[in-house]
Amino acid sequence: MEKIYNLAIVGGGPGGIASAVEAMILGIKDIVLLEKGENHSTTLRKFYKDNKRVDKDYKGQKVELSGNIFFADGTKESTLDLFDEMLKGHHIESHFKTEVESIKKQGDIFEVSTTGGGVFKAYFVVISIGKMGQPNKPSYPLPSSLKNIINFNTSACSKNEKIIVVGGGNSAVEYAYFLADNNQVTLNYRQRTFSRINDVNAKILNEYIASRRLKTRLGVDIERVEDSEGKVKIIFKDGSEDIFDRAIYAIGGVAPIDFLKKCGVQIDESGVPIVDENHQSSQQNIYIAGDILFKSGGSIAAALNHGFQISQHIFKNGYSKIQKS
């Protein structure tokens, strides 16, 4: 008989991990976690520098933890260690390099289909996929011939490159000064000042600019991007232009709207999934956790609470109906 899981979790970030762990603690059996990355917590691994500080109260968001995962201020490494311990200690069945393509309901059971052709069946589903998996792209087209050197994170960067970083948030600033230690970097932002970055990043940015380790092009937007013999040619709206070895866009992320719609999940005009007080979506028994529930950005602590609240609701309002002896 084909296995039917009680709970399938899509996404191996904090919200997905907490949903799995909290459900297991409650006694919910047969849980599977599906993550398209090579390991859990892809956002932390890819977008956080080594030893980067990770705060419980991210950007001043005060969150009181309500679940069983003790998360406190630490570093990228200590946070990854915590989540490693949670998954291994509670024996969560995890499938990495497994990207979910669609979720369809057949009677009382969801069929979670992957791009590799696999199908996982479950009574309940939690979707906890981060925004960074679907980065915002500019309004102007990007040449497909440059797809290997027009990036949305720093993972493909090497040394001694001429790089332009586009964006005005904390991620853009962090990418810029991090890369500037080994590359010739220009930070471009259409506004003249950075109003959305934290004090620490503002201080470091000013130091890099003052010491001429980092160039800026502020108050000017990009008109278009062209392929110049395999390099990135940027034409600005003021008529100036420059050529770079690589371009990195850090202009935010959006909820993967097409995927959510395919799963029958309704979203609001801002692209945020519509959920009730228990984080249950418009599709009954599909729950949403993590930063896709926030228009601007959530936090690890908030995602952990989502997982706790979701597992509590599943346990009290549905699991008992399908629980096997």
Coordinates of C-alpha atoms in Angstrom, one line a residue:
M1 CA 0.0 0.0 0.0
E2 CA 1.4 3.4 -1.0
K3 CA 2.5 5.4 2.1
I4 CA 0.4 8.4 3.1
Y5 CA 2.1 10.8 5.4
N6 CA 0.2 12.7 8.1
L7 CA 2.1 15.9 7.4
A8 CA 4.2 17.0 4.4
I9 CA 6.2 20.2 4.8
V10 CA 7.5 22.1 1.8
G11 CA 10.5 24.1 2.7
G12 CA 13.4 23.5 5.1
G13 CA 13.7 26.9 6.7
P14 CA 12.8 27.9 10.3
G15 CA 9.1 27.7 9.7
G16 CA 9.3 24.3 8.1
I17 CA 11.7 22.9 10.7
A18 CA 9.5 24.2 13.5
S19 CA 6.4 22.7 12.0
A20 CA 8.1 19.3 11.8
V21 CA 9.6 19.3 15.2
E22 CA 6.6 20.7 17.1
A23 CA 4.3 18.2 15.3
M24 CA 6.7 15.3 16.3
I25 CA 6.7 16.5 19.9
L26 CA 2.9 16.3 20.0
G27 CA 3.0 12.7 18.8
I28 CA 2.1 13.2 15.2
K29 CA 3.7 10.4 13.2
D30 CA 4.8 10.0 9.6
I31 CA 6.1 13.5 8.8
V32 CA 8.2 14.3 5.8
L33 CA 10.1 17.5 5.0
L34 CA 10.9 18.5 1.4
E35 CA 13.6 21.0 0.6
K36 CA 14.8 22.0 -2.9
G37 CA 18.2 23.1 -1.6
E38 CA 21.1 20.8 -0.7
N39 CA 20.4 21.2 3.0
H40 CA 18.0 22.9 5.3
S41 CA 18.1 26.7 5.9
T42 CA 19.1 27.7 2.4
T43 CA 18.6 31.4 3.0
L44 CA 21.0 31.4 6.0
R45 CA 23.6 29.3 4.1
K46 CA 23.5 31.4 0.9
F47 CA 22.8 34.9 2.0
Y48 CA 24.6 35.2 5.4
K49 CA 28.3 35.7 5.6
D50 CA 30.2 33.3 7.8
N51 CA 30.0 34.3 11.5
K52 CA 27.2 36.9 10.7
R53 CA 25.2 37.7 13.7
V54 CA 21.7 36.3 13.9
D55 CA 19.3 38.1 16.3
K56 CA 16.1 36.7 17.8
D57 CA 14.6 40.1 17.6
Y58 CA 15.4 40.7 14.0
K59 CA 15.3 44.4 13.0
G60 CA 13.8 45.2 16.4
Q61 CA 10.8 42.9 16.0
K62 CA 10.1 41.7 19.5
V63 CA 8.9 38.1 19.4
E64 CA 8.2 35.9 22.5
L65 CA 8.8 32.3 21.6
S66 CA 5.9 30.0 22.3
G67 CA 7.2 26.7 21.2
N68 CA 9.8 24.1 22.2
I69 CA 12.7 25.3 20.2
F70 CA 15.0 27.5 22.2
F71 CA 16.3 30.1 19.8
A72 CA 18.5 32.9 21.0
D73 CA 20.9 35.5 19.6
G74 CA 23.8 33.8 17.9
T75 CA 25.7 33.5 14.7
K76 CA 25.0 31.9 11.3
E77 CA 26.9 28.8 12.5
S78 CA 25.2 28.4 15.9
T79 CA 21.8 28.8 14.3
L80 CA 22.5 26.1 11.7
D81 CA 23.8 23.8 14.4
L82 CA 20.6 24.3 16.4
F83 CA 18.4 23.3 13.4
D84 CA 20.7 20.4 12.6
E85 CA 20.2 19.2 16.2
M86 CA 16.4 19.6 15.9
L87 CA 16.0 17.7 12.7
K88 CA 18.4 14.8 13.7
G89 CA 17.3 14.7 17.3
H90 CA 13.6 14.3 16.4
H91 CA 14.4 11.9 13.5
I92 CA 12.6 14.0 10.9
E93 CA 12.4 12.3 7.5
S94 CA 14.0 14.9 5.2
H95 CA 14.4 14.9 1.4
F96 CA 16.9 17.5 0.1
K97 CA 17.4 18.5 -3.5
T98 CA 13.7 17.9 -3.8
E99 CA 11.8 20.7 -5.4
V100 CA 8.0 20.7 -5.2
E101 CA 6.2 21.6 -8.4
S102 CA 2.6 21.4 -7.4
I103 CA 0.2 20.4 -4.6
K104 CA -3.2 19.0 -5.7
K105 CA -6.0 17.7 -3.5
Q106 CA -7.5 14.3 -4.3
G107 CA -10.4 13.7 -1.9
D108 CA -9.0 14.1 1.6
I109 CA -5.4 13.6 0.5
F110 CA -2.9 16.0 -1.0
E111 CA -0.6 14.9 -3.8
V112 CA 2.7 16.8 -3.5
S113 CA 4.5 16.4 -6.8
T114 CA 8.2 17.1 -7.3
T115 CA 10.1 18.2 -10.4
G116 CA 11.9 14.9 -10.4
G117 CA 8.6 13.0 -10.9
G118 CA 8.1 11.9 -7.3
V119 CA 4.8 12.2 -5.5
F120 CA 4.3 12.4 -1.7
K121 CA 0.8 11.9 -0.3
A122 CA -0.3 13.6 2.9
Y123 CA -3.4 14.6 4.9
F124 CA -1.9 18.0 5.9
V125 CA 0.6 20.3 4.2
V126 CA 2.7 23.2 5.4
I127 CA 4.2 25.6 2.9
S128 CA 7.2 27.4 4.3
I129 CA 9.2 28.7 1.3
G130 CA 11.2 31.9 1.7
K131 CA 10.9 35.0 -0.5
M132 CA 14.6 34.8 -1.4
G133 CA 14.0 31.8 -3.5
Q134 CA 12.1 34.0 -5.9
P135 CA 14.0 37.3 -6.1
N136 CA 12.6 40.5 -7.5
K137 CA 13.8 41.3 -11.0
P138 CA 14.0 44.8 -12.5
S139 CA 11.3 46.1 -14.8
Y140 CA 13.7 46.2 -17.8
P141 CA 14.7 42.9 -19.5
L142 CA 18.0 41.2 -18.6
P143 CA 19.9 39.6 -21.5
S144 CA 19.5 35.8 -21.4
S145 CA 23.1 35.6 -22.8
L146 CA 24.4 37.0 -19.5
K147 CA 22.4 34.8 -17.1
N148 CA 25.6 33.3 -15.6
I149 CA 27.0 36.8 -14.6
I150 CA 23.8 38.5 -13.7
N151 CA 23.1 37.1 -10.3
F152 CA 20.8 37.6 -7.3
N153 CA 23.3 36.6 -4.6
T154 CA 27.0 36.4 -4.2
S155 CA 27.5 32.6 -4.5
A156 CA 29.0 32.8 -8.0
C157 CA 31.4 35.6 -7.3
S158 CA 35.2 35.2 -7.4
K159 CA 38.0 37.6 -6.9
N160 CA 39.3 40.6 -8.9
E161 CA 36.0 41.2 -10.7
K162 CA 34.4 44.5 -11.6
I163 CA 31.0 44.2 -10.0
I164 CA 27.9 46.4 -9.8
V165 CA 25.5 45.7 -6.9
V166 CA 22.0 47.1 -7.5
G167 CA 19.7 47.8 -4.5
G168 CA 19.1 50.0 -1.5
G169 CA 18.4 47.5 1.4
N170 CA 20.5 45.7 3.9
S171 CA 21.2 42.8 1.6
A172 CA 22.5 45.1 -1.2
V173 CA 24.8 47.0 1.2
E174 CA 26.1 43.8 2.8
Y175 CA 26.9 42.3 -0.6
A176 CA 28.7 45.4 -1.7
Y177 CA 31.1 45.9 1.2
F178 CA 31.6 42.1 1.5
L179 CA 32.6 41.9 -2.1
A180 CA 34.6 45.1 -2.0
D181 CA 37.4 43.4 0.0
N182 CA 38.4 41.4 -3.1
N183 CA 36.8 43.1 -6.0
Q184 CA 36.2 46.5 -7.6
V185 CA 32.6 47.2 -6.6
T186 CA 30.0 49.9 -7.4
L187 CA 26.8 50.1 -5.4
N188 CA 23.9 51.6 -7.4
Y189 CA 20.7 52.8 -5.8
R190 CA 18.1 54.9 -7.4
Q191 CA 17.6 57.1 -4.3
R192 CA 20.3 59.4 -3.0
T193 CA 20.3 58.0 0.6
F194 CA 19.8 54.6 2.2
S195 CA 16.7 54.9 4.3
R196 CA 16.1 51.2 4.9
I197 CA 19.4 49.9 6.2
N198 CA 20.3 49.3 9.9
D199 CA 22.8 51.4 11.9
V200 CA 25.5 48.7 11.7
N201 CA 25.4 48.5 7.9
A202 CA 25.2 52.3 7.6
K203 CA 28.4 52.7 9.7
I204 CA 30.3 50.0 7.7
L205 CA 29.1 51.4 4.4
N206 CA 30.3 54.9 5.3
E207 CA 33.7 53.6 6.3
Y208 CA 34.1 51.7 3.0
I209 CA 33.0 54.8 1.0
A210 CA 35.3 57.1 3.0
S211 CA 38.3 54.8 2.5
R212 CA 37.5 54.5 -1.3
R213 CA 37.2 50.8 -1.1
L214 CA 33.7 51.0 -2.5
K215 CA 32.2 53.2 -5.2
T216 CA 28.6 54.4 -5.4
R217 CA 26.2 55.5 -8.1
L218 CA 23.3 57.1 -6.1
G219 CA 20.3 58.9 -7.2
V220 CA 20.2 57.4 -10.7
D221 CA 18.3 54.4 -12.0
I222 CA 19.3 52.0 -14.7
E223 CA 17.7 52.5 -18.1
R224 CA 18.7 49.1 -19.6
V225 CA 21.3 46.3 -19.6
E226 CA 23.1 45.0 -22.7
D227 CA 25.5 42.3 -23.6
S228 CA 28.9 43.8 -24.4
E229 CA 31.1 41.0 -25.7
G230 CA 30.1 38.8 -22.8
K231 CA 30.1 41.5 -20.2
V232 CA 27.4 43.5 -18.5
K233 CA 26.9 46.9 -20.1
I234 CA 24.8 49.2 -17.8
I235 CA 23.1 52.3 -19.4
F236 CA 21.9 54.7 -16.7
K237 CA 19.0 57.1 -17.1
D238 CA 21.3 60.1 -16.9
G239 CA 22.9 58.9 -20.2
S240 CA 26.1 57.6 -18.6
E241 CA 27.2 54.0 -19.0
D242 CA 29.7 51.5 -17.7
I243 CA 30.8 47.8 -18.3
F244 CA 31.1 45.2 -15.5
D245 CA 32.2 41.7 -15.2
R246 CA 29.2 40.9 -13.1
A247 CA 25.9 42.4 -11.8
I248 CA 24.2 41.5 -8.6
Y249 CA 20.6 42.5 -8.1
A250 CA 19.5 42.7 -4.4
I251 CA 16.1 44.4 -4.8
G252 CA 14.0 42.1 -2.6
G253 CA 12.0 39.0 -2.9
V254 CA 8.4 38.2 -3.5
A255 CA 6.2 35.2 -2.6
P256 CA 6.2 32.6 -5.4
I257 CA 2.7 33.7 -6.5
D258 CA 2.3 31.2 -9.4
F259 CA 3.2 28.3 -7.2
L260 CA 0.7 29.3 -4.5
K261 CA -2.1 29.8 -7.0
K262 CA -1.4 26.4 -8.5
C263 CA -1.9 25.0 -5.0
G264 CA -5.2 26.7 -4.6
V265 CA -4.0 29.2 -2.1
Q266 CA -5.5 32.7 -2.3
I267 CA -3.3 35.7 -2.1
D268 CA -4.0 39.4 -1.4
E269 CA -3.2 42.3 -3.7
S270 CA 0.3 42.5 -2.2
G271 CA 1.1 38.9 -3.1
V272 CA 0.8 37.7 0.5
P273 CA -1.1 34.4 1.2
I274 CA -4.4 34.8 2.9
V275 CA -4.5 32.8 6.1
D276 CA -6.7 32.6 9.3
E277 CA -5.5 33.0 12.9
N278 CA -4.2 29.4 12.8
H279 CA -2.1 30.1 9.6
Q280 CA -4.5 27.9 7.6
S281 CA -4.8 29.1 4.0
S282 CA -7.9 29.3 1.8
Q283 CA -7.2 25.7 0.9
Q284 CA -8.3 23.7 3.9
N285 CA -5.5 21.7 5.6
I286 CA -2.8 23.7 3.7
Y287 CA -1.0 25.9 6.2
I288 CA 1.5 28.7 5.5
A289 CA 4.6 29.6 7.7
G290 CA 7.5 31.9 7.5
D291 CA 8.4 35.2 5.8
I292 CA 6.0 34.8 2.8
L293 CA 3.3 35.8 5.3
F294 CA 4.9 39.3 5.6
K295 CA 4.8 42.1 3.1
S296 CA 8.2 43.4 4.0
G297 CA 10.0 40.7 6.0
G298 CA 9.5 38.4 8.9
S299 CA 12.0 36.8 11.3
I300 CA 13.3 33.4 12.4
A301 CA 11.5 33.7 15.8
A302 CA 8.2 34.5 14.1
A303 CA 8.6 31.6 11.7
L304 CA 9.3 29.3 14.7
N305 CA 6.0 30.5 16.3
H306 CA 4.2 29.8 13.1
G307 CA 5.3 26.2 13.2
F308 CA 4.2 25.8 16.8
Q309 CA 0.8 27.3 16.2
I310 CA 0.2 25.2 13.0
S311 CA 1.2 22.0 14.7
Q312 CA -1.1 22.7 17.6
H313 CA -4.0 23.4 15.3
I314 CA -3.4 20.3 13.2
F315 CA -3.2 18.1 16.4
K316 CA -6.3 19.5 18.0
N317 CA -8.5 19.9 14.9
G318 CA -8.0 17.1 12.4
Y319 CA -5.1 14.8 13.2
S320 CA -7.3 12.7 15.6
K321 CA -9.7 12.0 12.7
I322 CA -7.0 10.2 10.6
Q323 CA -4.7 9.0 13.4
K324 CA -4.1 5.2 13.0
S325 CA -3.9 2.9 16.0

